[in-house]
Amino acid sequence: MLAVYKKELRSYFIGPIGYIYVASFLMVSALVFIYTNLYSGTTDITNYYALLLYLFVVLIPLLTMRMLSEEKKSKTEQILLTSPVSLSSIIAAKFFAAFTLFGGTLLLSCVQFSALYYGDSSPNLAIVVSTTFGILLIGSAFVAIGIFVSACTENQLISALLTMVAIAITLVMSILSGYITFTPLRAVVRWLSIFDRFYAFTYGYFDFAALIYYLSITVVFLFLTVRVFEKRRWE
Amino acid sequence: MIEINGVTKRYGEKLAADNVSFTVKAGEIMGFLGPNGAGKSTTLNILTGYLSATEGSAKIDGIDILENPIAAKQKIGFLPEQPPLYMDMTVKEYLYFVYDLKHCKLDREKHIREICNVVRLNEVFNRVIRNLSKGYKQRVGIAQALVGNPPVLIFDEPTVGLDPKQIIEIRNLIKKLGKEHTIILSTHILPEVQAICDRIVVINGGKIVANEKTENIARAVEGKRRMTFHICGPQNEVLKLLKATPGVSYAEAIGNRDLDSVAYLVESEENIDIRKPLFFALAEKRWPIIAMDVMGMDLEDVFLALVAPPAKATSRAKGGRK
């Protein structure tokens, strides 16, 4: 498992994708930060993260689009699948590699929060920590979705586009739910909305239900990815 | 060492492998022969756990690939039809990755060095795989299979796309490896198995059509003796005479080879030498034989005889002409 993890992490930086991801994440997050915090002179980072979430629609596919599609296309998956390693540990290794880059870049971007201490202002540290934690959880769910999508196609571009659509849908759900008057349907849509669970974190408290929710999404999509491979092996 | 039992693989309606069974003993080099699309790769992919069979079982050293995949895969080094290479890694990075992937316990530096010596990769050790020639890529693929020193090696068409010199090198390499490993070598190239393998399993249309020792397989399908005669004389009458000669089971004109002679394909019944009676019969008519060939069955004929429908007897004869 460690072998695949190291390989994936390294492969981000053998090619340009890792650099593109880190650079564009840092750049855009800095711009968003300037807009939401520095210009408006607030130490509240809730808006910053809320906007950043929409950025994930474009950025997460960068991390996951080639992960399995490329292996399938170049037939390199054959060495993975015929090695003495279990399928689930291969998928898990790939997930953790993508999540490491995601989380690492996110934590790196947190350096800019030091600007919030400018002068005699200071942010509410509990909110900073809890929202960042929430974003990490949402990111893990998105990465898992991306990995699942990339297992379903050989084409990186299709993989990226479908992931974008999938992430966009989960984000739009919460906006959509506001317009639904039929209560049961609204409940379902809200339940599916990844965004809705995030609000608890923005008040600075640790929502255990949300934690379980995001982790479940992650696990379910990784499990589905394993199933995609299993199914292909049997058909 | 390797045991495949009643393996069937169905892709929807299509049967890619139909009740395939064979065993390979420890230390044997088995040639797995068949035309393209015969089910070779499917069978090997099932054996290595890449695909799962619809029915049947595959065992490596007594371990079922489905029941205990990790232990079984530990014993296999597999070179798939298309070598599974990460193009943007160097040979070194790639082999180290495979070493880690297979949870290899041997001394890493030494083990990888040894493999590189055996498959002769030393001079490209630090180069990026993408930039290597096809021959080198193939060797990296073989090196990958050797990592961890597994007792069973499975090579799926290892010489495809290589130039003749590289083919000979790879063959010699496989022969050398065969001294310490059990090997399955899949190929559609006949001289290859003839040169390397102890045993040949022939597959066609998903079915095993022969499973013999290399030297036996020619004998197995060799029924009648076939020859060609070049005879000067009126074609129809010569043919009539040939057919009338006792012991001749089949005769056919197969075309003009030079100005006034016609080539005939003649098959004799088993254990009858028709050359002398034919000579005298033709001499009597003053139709001289100006050339004669006895066609031995080489593996090529054997193979075609096994996989082709019998109606193609004549084209087979032409193809097998030496």
Coordinates of C-alpha atoms in Angstrom, one line a residue:
Chain A
M1 CA 0.0 0.0 0.0
L2 CA 2.8 2.3 0.9
A3 CA 4.4 1.6 -2.5
V4 CA 1.4 2.8 -4.4
Y5 CA 0.9 5.8 -2.1
K6 CA 4.5 6.9 -2.7
K7 CA 4.2 6.3 -6.4
E8 CA 1.1 8.3 -6.7
L9 CA 2.4 11.2 -4.7
R10 CA 5.6 11.2 -6.7
S11 CA 3.7 11.0 -10.0
Y12 CA 2.0 14.3 -9.2
F13 CA 5.4 16.0 -9.2
I14 CA 7.0 14.1 -12.1
G15 CA 4.5 15.7 -14.4
P16 CA 3.1 19.2 -14.2
I17 CA -0.2 18.4 -12.5
G18 CA 1.0 18.6 -8.9
Y19 CA 2.6 21.9 -9.5
I20 CA -0.4 23.3 -11.4
Y21 CA -2.6 22.2 -8.5
V22 CA -0.6 23.7 -5.7
A23 CA 0.1 26.9 -7.6
S24 CA -3.4 27.5 -8.7
F25 CA -4.8 26.6 -5.3
L26 CA -2.5 28.9 -3.5
M27 CA -3.0 31.7 -6.0
V28 CA -6.8 31.6 -6.2
S29 CA -7.2 31.0 -2.5
A30 CA -5.0 34.1 -1.9
L31 CA -7.2 36.1 -4.2
V32 CA -10.4 34.9 -2.5
F33 CA -8.8 35.7 0.8
I34 CA -7.9 39.2 -0.2
Y35 CA -11.4 39.8 -1.4
T36 CA -13.3 38.2 1.5
N37 CA -11.1 39.3 4.3
L38 CA -8.5 41.9 3.6
Y39 CA -10.8 44.2 1.5
S40 CA -13.7 43.9 3.8
G41 CA -11.5 44.1 6.9
T42 CA -13.0 41.1 8.7
T43 CA -11.4 38.3 10.6
D44 CA -14.3 36.0 9.9
I45 CA -13.1 33.3 7.4
T46 CA -16.5 31.7 6.9
N47 CA -17.1 33.5 3.6
Y48 CA -13.6 32.7 2.5
Y49 CA -14.1 29.0 2.8
A50 CA -17.6 29.1 1.4
L51 CA -16.3 30.7 -1.8
L52 CA -13.3 28.4 -1.8
L53 CA -15.6 25.4 -1.9
Y54 CA -16.8 26.4 -5.4
L55 CA -13.1 26.4 -6.4
F56 CA -13.0 22.7 -5.6
V57 CA -15.3 22.1 -8.6
V58 CA -12.3 22.8 -10.8
L59 CA -9.4 21.9 -8.6
I60 CA -10.4 18.4 -7.2
P61 CA -10.6 16.9 -10.7
L62 CA -7.0 17.9 -11.2
L63 CA -6.0 15.6 -8.4
T64 CA -8.1 12.6 -9.3
M65 CA -8.8 12.7 -13.1
R66 CA -5.9 10.5 -14.1
M67 CA -5.6 8.4 -11.0
L68 CA -7.3 5.2 -12.3
S69 CA -8.3 6.2 -15.9
E70 CA -4.7 6.5 -16.9
E71 CA -3.7 3.2 -15.3
K72 CA -6.5 1.6 -17.3
K73 CA -5.6 3.2 -20.5
S74 CA -1.9 2.4 -20.4
K75 CA -2.6 -1.1 -18.9
T76 CA -0.4 -0.4 -16.0
E77 CA -3.3 -1.4 -13.7
Q78 CA -2.3 -4.9 -14.7
I79 CA 0.8 -4.8 -12.5
L80 CA -1.1 -3.5 -9.6
L81 CA -3.9 -6.0 -9.9
T82 CA -1.6 -9.0 -10.4
S83 CA 0.7 -8.0 -7.5
P84 CA 0.3 -9.5 -4.0
V85 CA -1.7 -6.5 -2.8
S86 CA -5.4 -6.3 -2.1
L87 CA -7.6 -4.2 -4.4
S88 CA -8.9 -2.1 -1.5
S89 CA -5.5 -1.2 -0.3
I90 CA -4.6 0.0 -3.8
I91 CA -7.6 2.2 -4.0
A92 CA -7.0 3.4 -0.4
A93 CA -3.4 4.2 -1.2
K94 CA -4.5 6.3 -4.2
F95 CA -7.1 8.1 -2.1
F96 CA -4.6 8.9 0.6
A97 CA -2.1 10.2 -2.0
A98 CA -4.7 12.6 -3.5
F99 CA -5.9 13.6 -0.1
T100 CA -2.4 14.2 1.1
L101 CA -1.8 16.7 -1.7
F102 CA -5.2 18.2 -1.1
G103 CA -4.8 18.5 2.7
G104 CA -1.1 19.6 2.4
T105 CA -2.0 22.4 0.1
L106 CA -4.9 23.5 2.1
L107 CA -2.9 23.7 5.3
L108 CA -0.2 25.5 3.4
S109 CA -2.8 28.1 2.3
C110 CA -3.7 28.6 6.0
V111 CA -0.5 30.5 6.4
Q112 CA -2.3 33.5 5.0
F113 CA -4.5 33.6 8.0
S114 CA -1.6 35.2 9.8
A115 CA -2.7 38.4 8.2
L116 CA -5.8 38.2 10.4
Y117 CA -3.5 39.1 13.3
Y118 CA -2.6 42.4 11.8
G119 CA -2.8 45.3 14.2
D120 CA -4.7 44.4 17.3
S121 CA -7.3 42.2 15.6
S122 CA -7.4 38.5 16.0
P123 CA -9.6 35.8 14.5
N124 CA -11.8 33.4 16.4
L125 CA -9.3 30.5 16.5
A126 CA -12.0 27.9 17.2
I127 CA -13.8 28.9 14.0
V128 CA -10.6 28.8 12.0
V129 CA -9.8 25.4 13.2
S130 CA -13.3 23.9 12.9
T131 CA -13.9 25.3 9.4
T132 CA -10.6 24.2 8.2
F133 CA -11.3 20.8 9.6
G134 CA -14.7 20.8 7.9
I135 CA -13.1 21.7 4.6
L136 CA -10.7 18.8 4.9
L137 CA -13.6 16.5 5.4
I138 CA -15.5 17.9 2.4
G139 CA -12.3 17.6 0.4
S140 CA -12.0 13.9 1.3
A141 CA -15.5 13.3 0.1
F142 CA -14.8 15.1 -3.2
V143 CA -11.6 13.3 -3.7
A144 CA -13.4 10.0 -3.2
I145 CA -16.0 11.0 -5.7
G146 CA -13.3 11.9 -8.2
I147 CA -11.5 8.6 -7.7
F148 CA -14.7 6.8 -8.3
V149 CA -15.4 8.7 -11.5
S150 CA -11.8 8.1 -12.8
A151 CA -12.3 4.4 -12.3
C152 CA -15.3 4.5 -14.6
T153 CA -13.5 5.8 -17.7
E154 CA -10.2 5.6 -19.6
N155 CA -10.4 9.1 -20.6
Q156 CA -8.8 11.8 -18.3
L157 CA -10.9 14.6 -19.8
I158 CA -14.2 12.8 -19.4
S159 CA -13.1 11.8 -15.9
A160 CA -12.4 15.5 -15.1
L161 CA -15.6 16.8 -16.6
L162 CA -17.8 14.2 -14.8
T163 CA -16.1 14.9 -11.5
M164 CA -16.7 18.6 -12.0
V165 CA -20.4 18.0 -12.7
A166 CA -20.7 15.7 -9.7
I167 CA -19.1 18.1 -7.3
A168 CA -21.0 21.0 -8.8
I169 CA -24.3 19.1 -8.2
T170 CA -23.5 18.5 -4.6
L171 CA -22.8 22.2 -4.1
V172 CA -25.8 23.4 -6.0
M173 CA -28.1 21.1 -4.0
S174 CA -28.2 23.5 -1.0
I175 CA -29.1 26.4 -3.2
L176 CA -31.7 24.3 -4.9
S177 CA -33.2 23.1 -1.6
G178 CA -34.2 26.7 -0.8
Y179 CA -36.6 26.8 -3.7
I180 CA -38.3 23.5 -3.0
T181 CA -41.5 23.8 -1.2
F182 CA -42.4 20.2 -1.0
T183 CA -41.0 19.3 2.4
P184 CA -40.0 15.6 2.0
L185 CA -38.2 16.3 -1.3
R186 CA -36.5 19.3 0.3
A187 CA -35.4 17.1 3.2
V188 CA -33.8 14.6 0.7
V189 CA -32.1 17.3 -1.3
R190 CA -30.7 18.9 1.9
W191 CA -29.6 15.5 3.1
L192 CA -27.6 15.1 -0.1
S193 CA -26.2 18.6 0.0
I194 CA -22.6 18.5 1.1
F195 CA -22.7 22.2 1.7
D196 CA -25.4 22.1 4.3
R197 CA -23.5 20.1 6.8
F198 CA -20.7 22.6 6.7
Y199 CA -22.6 25.3 8.5
A200 CA -22.1 23.8 11.9
F201 CA -18.3 24.1 11.5
T202 CA -18.6 27.8 10.7
Y203 CA -20.0 28.4 14.2
G204 CA -16.9 27.0 15.6
Y205 CA -18.2 23.7 16.9
F206 CA -17.3 20.3 16.1
D207 CA -20.3 18.5 14.4
F208 CA -19.9 14.9 15.0
A209 CA -22.8 14.0 12.7
A210 CA -21.2 15.9 9.9
L211 CA -17.9 14.1 10.5
I212 CA -19.7 10.8 10.1
Y213 CA -21.6 12.0 7.1
Y214 CA -18.5 13.1 5.2
L215 CA -16.5 10.1 6.2
S216 CA -19.4 7.9 5.0
I217 CA -19.5 9.5 1.7
T218 CA -15.7 9.0 1.3
V219 CA -15.9 5.3 2.3
V220 CA -19.0 4.7 0.1
F221 CA -17.3 6.1 -3.0
L222 CA -14.1 4.2 -2.3
F223 CA -16.1 1.1 -1.8
L224 CA -17.9 1.7 -5.1
T225 CA -14.5 2.2 -6.8
V226 CA -13.4 -1.2 -5.6
R227 CA -16.7 -2.6 -6.9
V228 CA -16.1 -1.1 -10.3
F229 CA -12.9 -3.1 -10.5
E230 CA -14.4 -6.3 -9.1
K231 CA -17.2 -6.1 -11.6
R232 CA -14.9 -5.5 -14.5
R233 CA -12.9 -8.6 -13.5
W234 CA -15.9 -10.8 -13.5
E235 CA -17.7 -9.7 -16.6
Chain B
M1 CA 3.1 -26.2 -10.0
I2 CA 0.4 -24.6 -12.2
E3 CA -3.0 -26.2 -12.4
I4 CA -5.8 -24.9 -14.5
N5 CA -9.0 -26.8 -14.2
G6 CA -12.0 -26.3 -16.5
V7 CA -11.6 -22.6 -16.8
T8 CA -14.3 -20.9 -18.8
K9 CA -14.6 -17.2 -19.5
R10 CA -17.6 -15.7 -21.0
Y11 CA -17.9 -12.2 -22.3
G12 CA -21.6 -11.9 -22.8
E13 CA -22.3 -14.3 -25.6
K14 CA -18.7 -14.8 -26.5
L15 CA -16.7 -17.7 -25.0
A16 CA -13.2 -16.5 -24.7
A17 CA -12.0 -19.6 -22.9
D18 CA -14.0 -22.8 -23.0
N19 CA -13.2 -25.4 -20.4
V20 CA -9.5 -24.9 -20.5
S21 CA -7.5 -27.4 -18.4
F22 CA -3.8 -28.0 -18.2
T23 CA -1.0 -28.5 -15.7
V24 CA 2.6 -27.3 -15.7
K25 CA 5.1 -29.2 -13.6
A26 CA 7.7 -27.5 -11.6
G27 CA 10.7 -26.6 -13.8
E28 CA 8.9 -27.0 -17.0
I29 CA 8.8 -24.4 -19.8
M30 CA 5.4 -24.6 -21.4
G31 CA 4.7 -23.1 -24.7
F32 CA 1.1 -21.7 -24.9
L33 CA 0.4 -21.5 -28.6
G34 CA -2.5 -20.2 -30.5
P35 CA -3.5 -17.7 -33.2
N36 CA -4.3 -14.2 -32.2
G37 CA -7.6 -14.0 -30.3
A38 CA -7.6 -17.7 -29.4
G39 CA -7.9 -17.1 -25.7
K40 CA -4.3 -17.1 -24.7
S41 CA -4.2 -13.8 -22.9
T42 CA -7.6 -14.4 -21.3
T43 CA -6.4 -17.7 -19.8
L44 CA -3.2 -16.1 -18.6
N45 CA -5.0 -13.2 -17.1
I46 CA -7.2 -15.6 -15.2
L47 CA -4.2 -17.5 -14.0
T48 CA -2.6 -14.3 -12.7
G49 CA -5.8 -13.1 -11.1
Y50 CA -6.3 -10.1 -13.3
L51 CA -9.6 -11.5 -14.6
S52 CA -11.9 -14.0 -12.9
A53 CA -13.1 -17.1 -14.6
T54 CA -16.8 -17.6 -15.1
E55 CA -16.2 -21.2 -14.2
G56 CA -13.3 -23.4 -13.2
S57 CA -10.3 -22.8 -11.0
A58 CA -6.6 -21.9 -11.3
K59 CA -4.0 -22.9 -8.8
I60 CA -0.4 -21.9 -8.3
D61 CA 1.6 -24.3 -6.2
G62 CA -1.7 -25.6 -4.8
I63 CA -3.0 -22.1 -3.9
D64 CA -6.2 -21.1 -5.5
I65 CA -6.0 -17.7 -7.1
L66 CA -9.5 -16.7 -6.1
E67 CA -9.4 -18.2 -2.6
N68 CA -6.1 -16.8 -1.6
P69 CA -5.1 -14.3 -4.2
I70 CA -2.3 -12.6 -2.3
A71 CA -0.4 -15.7 -1.5
A72 CA -0.9 -17.0 -5.1
K73 CA 0.2 -13.8 -6.7
Q74 CA 3.3 -13.8 -4.5
K75 CA 4.4 -16.8 -6.5
I76 CA 3.9 -15.3 -9.9
G77 CA 6.0 -13.0 -12.1
F78 CA 3.8 -11.8 -14.9
L79 CA 4.7 -10.0 -18.1
P80 CA 1.4 -9.0 -19.7
E81 CA 0.9 -8.6 -23.5
Q82 CA 1.6 -4.9 -23.1
P83 CA 4.3 -4.4 -20.5
P84 CA 2.8 -2.4 -17.6
L85 CA 5.3 0.4 -17.5
Y86 CA 5.0 3.8 -16.0
M87 CA 6.5 5.8 -18.8
D88 CA 7.5 8.8 -16.7
M89 CA 9.6 6.8 -14.3
T90 CA 13.2 5.8 -14.7
V91 CA 14.1 2.1 -14.9
K92 CA 15.5 2.4 -11.4
E93 CA 12.4 4.1 -10.0
Y94 CA 10.2 1.6 -11.7
L95 CA 11.9 -1.5 -10.5
Y96 CA 12.2 0.0 -6.9
F97 CA 8.5 0.6 -7.1
V98 CA 7.8 -3.0 -8.1
Y99 CA 10.1 -4.2 -5.4
D100 CA 8.0 -2.3 -2.8
L101 CA 4.8 -3.3 -4.4
K102 CA 5.6 -7.0 -4.1
H103 CA 6.7 -6.6 -0.5
C104 CA 10.0 -8.1 -1.5
K105 CA 12.3 -9.1 1.3
L106 CA 15.6 -9.6 -0.6
D107 CA 18.4 -7.0 -0.4
R108 CA 17.0 -4.3 -2.7
E109 CA 20.2 -2.9 -4.3
K110 CA 21.7 -6.3 -4.8
H111 CA 18.5 -8.0 -6.1
I112 CA 17.7 -5.2 -8.6
R113 CA 21.3 -5.2 -9.7
E114 CA 21.2 -8.9 -10.3
I115 CA 18.0 -8.7 -12.4
C116 CA 19.5 -5.9 -14.4
N117 CA 22.5 -8.0 -15.1
V118 CA 20.4 -10.9 -16.2
V119 CA 18.2 -8.9 -18.6
R120 CA 21.0 -6.5 -19.4
L121 CA 19.4 -3.2 -18.4
N122 CA 22.5 -1.7 -16.7
E123 CA 23.2 0.9 -19.4
V124 CA 19.7 2.3 -19.2
F125 CA 19.2 2.0 -15.5
N126 CA 18.8 5.7 -14.9
R127 CA 16.9 6.6 -18.1
V128 CA 13.2 7.4 -18.3
I129 CA 11.3 4.5 -19.6
R130 CA 9.4 6.6 -22.2
N131 CA 12.6 7.2 -24.1
L132 CA 13.7 3.6 -24.3
S133 CA 13.5 1.5 -27.4
K134 CA 10.8 -1.2 -27.7
G135 CA 13.4 -3.9 -27.0
Y136 CA 14.5 -2.2 -23.8
K137 CA 10.9 -1.6 -22.7
Q138 CA 10.2 -5.3 -23.1
R139 CA 13.2 -6.1 -21.0
V140 CA 12.1 -3.7 -18.3
G141 CA 8.8 -5.7 -18.5
I142 CA 10.7 -8.9 -18.0
A143 CA 12.8 -7.4 -15.2
Q144 CA 9.6 -6.4 -13.5
A145 CA 8.3 -10.0 -13.6
L146 CA 11.6 -11.2 -12.0
V147 CA 11.5 -8.9 -9.0
G148 CA 11.0 -11.0 -5.9
N149 CA 12.3 -14.1 -7.6
P150 CA 8.9 -15.8 -8.0
P151 CA 9.0 -19.5 -8.8
V152 CA 6.5 -19.1 -11.6
L153 CA 7.0 -16.8 -14.6
I154 CA 4.3 -16.1 -17.1
F155 CA 5.2 -14.3 -20.3
D156 CA 2.5 -13.2 -22.7
E157 CA 4.0 -12.7 -26.1
P158 CA 7.3 -11.4 -24.9
T159 CA 8.9 -11.1 -28.4
V160 CA 6.2 -9.2 -30.2
G161 CA 7.5 -6.2 -32.0
L162 CA 11.1 -6.9 -31.5
D163 CA 13.8 -7.2 -34.1
P164 CA 15.3 -10.6 -34.9
K165 CA 18.4 -10.0 -32.8
Q166 CA 16.3 -8.9 -29.8
I167 CA 14.1 -11.9 -30.3
I168 CA 17.0 -14.3 -30.1
E169 CA 18.3 -12.5 -27.0
I170 CA 14.9 -12.7 -25.2
R171 CA 14.6 -16.4 -26.1
N172 CA 18.0 -17.2 -24.7
L173 CA 17.1 -15.3 -21.6
I174 CA 13.9 -17.2 -21.2
K175 CA 15.7 -20.5 -21.7
K176 CA 18.2 -19.5 -19.1
L177 CA 15.4 -18.5 -16.7
G178 CA 13.8 -21.9 -17.3
K179 CA 16.5 -23.6 -15.4
E180 CA 15.3 -22.2 -12.2
H181 CA 11.7 -21.2 -12.8
T182 CA 8.5 -22.7 -14.0
I183 CA 7.5 -20.8 -17.1
I184 CA 4.5 -20.3 -19.3
L185 CA 5.4 -18.7 -22.6
S186 CA 2.5 -17.6 -24.7
T187 CA 3.1 -16.9 -28.3
H188 CA 1.8 -17.3 -31.8
I189 CA 5.3 -17.7 -33.2
L190 CA 6.1 -21.3 -33.8
P191 CA 9.9 -21.5 -34.0
E192 CA 9.8 -19.8 -30.6
V193 CA 8.2 -22.7 -28.8
Q194 CA 10.1 -25.2 -30.8
A195 CA 13.3 -23.6 -29.7
I196 CA 12.5 -23.1 -26.0
C197 CA 9.7 -25.2 -24.7
D198 CA 9.5 -28.7 -23.2
R199 CA 5.8 -28.9 -23.7
I200 CA 3.2 -27.3 -25.9
V201 CA -0.4 -26.5 -25.3
V202 CA -2.3 -25.3 -28.3
I203 CA -5.4 -23.3 -27.9
N204 CA -7.8 -22.3 -30.6
G205 CA -11.2 -20.6 -30.4
G206 CA -11.0 -20.8 -26.6
K207 CA -10.4 -24.6 -26.5
I208 CA -7.3 -26.6 -25.9
V209 CA -6.7 -28.6 -29.1
A210 CA -3.4 -30.2 -28.2
N211 CA -1.2 -30.7 -25.1
E212 CA 1.9 -32.6 -25.9
K213 CA 5.7 -32.7 -25.4
T214 CA 7.3 -30.7 -28.1
E215 CA 8.8 -33.7 -29.9
N216 CA 5.6 -35.6 -29.7
I217 CA 3.3 -33.0 -31.1
A218 CA 4.6 -33.3 -34.6
R219 CA 4.1 -37.0 -34.5
A220 CA 0.6 -36.7 -33.1
V221 CA -0.8 -35.2 -36.2
E222 CA 1.5 -36.6 -38.8
G223 CA -0.6 -39.3 -40.5
K224 CA 0.3 -39.4 -44.1
R225 CA 3.4 -38.5 -46.0
R226 CA 3.3 -35.7 -48.5
M227 CA 5.5 -34.9 -51.4
T228 CA 5.7 -32.8 -54.4
F229 CA 6.8 -34.0 -57.8
H230 CA 7.7 -31.9 -60.8
I231 CA 6.8 -33.9 -63.8
C232 CA 7.0 -33.1 -67.5
G233 CA 4.0 -34.5 -69.3
P234 CA 0.4 -33.8 -70.1
Q235 CA -1.2 -32.7 -66.9
N236 CA -4.5 -34.6 -67.0
E237 CA -2.9 -37.9 -67.9
V238 CA -0.1 -37.6 -65.4
L239 CA -2.6 -36.8 -62.7
K240 CA -4.7 -39.8 -63.7
L241 CA -1.6 -42.0 -63.5
L242 CA -0.6 -40.7 -60.1
K243 CA -4.0 -41.3 -58.7
A244 CA -4.0 -44.8 -60.1
T245 CA -0.7 -45.8 -58.6
P246 CA -1.2 -48.1 -55.6
G247 CA -0.5 -46.5 -52.2
V248 CA -1.4 -43.0 -53.4
S249 CA -4.2 -41.6 -51.4
Y250 CA -4.4 -38.1 -52.9
A251 CA -2.9 -36.3 -55.8
E252 CA -3.4 -32.8 -57.1
A253 CA -1.7 -30.5 -59.6
I254 CA -0.6 -27.4 -57.8
G255 CA 0.7 -25.4 -60.7
N256 CA 3.4 -24.8 -63.2
R257 CA 6.8 -24.1 -61.7
D258 CA 8.8 -23.8 -64.9
L259 CA 8.2 -24.1 -68.6
D260 CA 7.2 -27.6 -69.3
S261 CA 6.9 -29.3 -65.9
V262 CA 3.9 -29.3 -63.6
A263 CA 4.1 -29.6 -59.8
Y264 CA 1.9 -32.2 -58.2
L265 CA 1.1 -32.7 -54.6
V266 CA 0.9 -36.4 -53.7
E267 CA 0.0 -38.0 -50.4
S268 CA 0.7 -41.6 -49.7
E269 CA -1.0 -43.9 -47.4
E270 CA 0.7 -44.6 -44.1
N271 CA 3.9 -46.6 -44.2
I272 CA 4.0 -47.0 -48.0
D273 CA 6.9 -45.6 -50.0
I274 CA 5.4 -44.6 -53.3
R275 CA 8.5 -43.0 -54.7
K276 CA 9.8 -46.1 -56.5
P277 CA 6.6 -47.3 -58.0
L278 CA 5.9 -43.8 -59.2
F279 CA 9.3 -43.5 -60.8
F280 CA 8.8 -46.7 -62.8
A281 CA 5.3 -45.9 -63.8
L282 CA 6.3 -42.5 -65.1
A283 CA 9.4 -43.8 -66.7
E284 CA 7.3 -46.3 -68.7
K285 CA 5.3 -43.4 -70.1
R286 CA 8.5 -41.4 -70.7
W287 CA 7.3 -38.5 -68.4
P288 CA 10.4 -37.5 -66.5
I289 CA 10.4 -36.5 -62.9
I290 CA 12.7 -33.4 -62.8
A291 CA 12.3 -32.6 -59.1
M292 CA 10.9 -34.2 -56.0
D293 CA 10.4 -32.9 -52.4
V294 CA 9.5 -34.9 -49.4
M295 CA 7.7 -32.6 -47.0
G296 CA 8.3 -33.3 -43.4
M297 CA 5.7 -31.8 -41.0
D298 CA 7.2 -29.0 -39.0
L299 CA 5.5 -27.3 -36.2
E300 CA 4.0 -24.9 -38.6
D301 CA 2.1 -27.7 -40.4
V302 CA 1.2 -29.2 -37.1
F303 CA -0.2 -26.0 -35.8
L304 CA -2.2 -25.3 -38.9
A305 CA -3.5 -28.9 -39.0
L306 CA -4.6 -28.5 -35.4
V307 CA -6.3 -25.1 -35.7
A308 CA -7.5 -25.0 -39.3
P309 CA -10.5 -26.9 -40.6
P310 CA -9.3 -30.0 -42.6
A311 CA -10.7 -28.6 -45.9
K312 CA -7.7 -26.3 -46.1
A313 CA -5.4 -29.3 -46.7
T314 CA -4.0 -28.0 -50.0
S315 CA -3.1 -24.5 -48.9
R316 CA -1.5 -26.0 -45.9
A317 CA 0.6 -28.2 -48.1
K318 CA 1.9 -25.3 -50.0
G319 CA 2.6 -23.3 -46.9
G320 CA 4.5 -26.2 -45.4
R321 CA 6.8 -26.7 -48.4
K322 CA 10.4 -26.7 -47.5

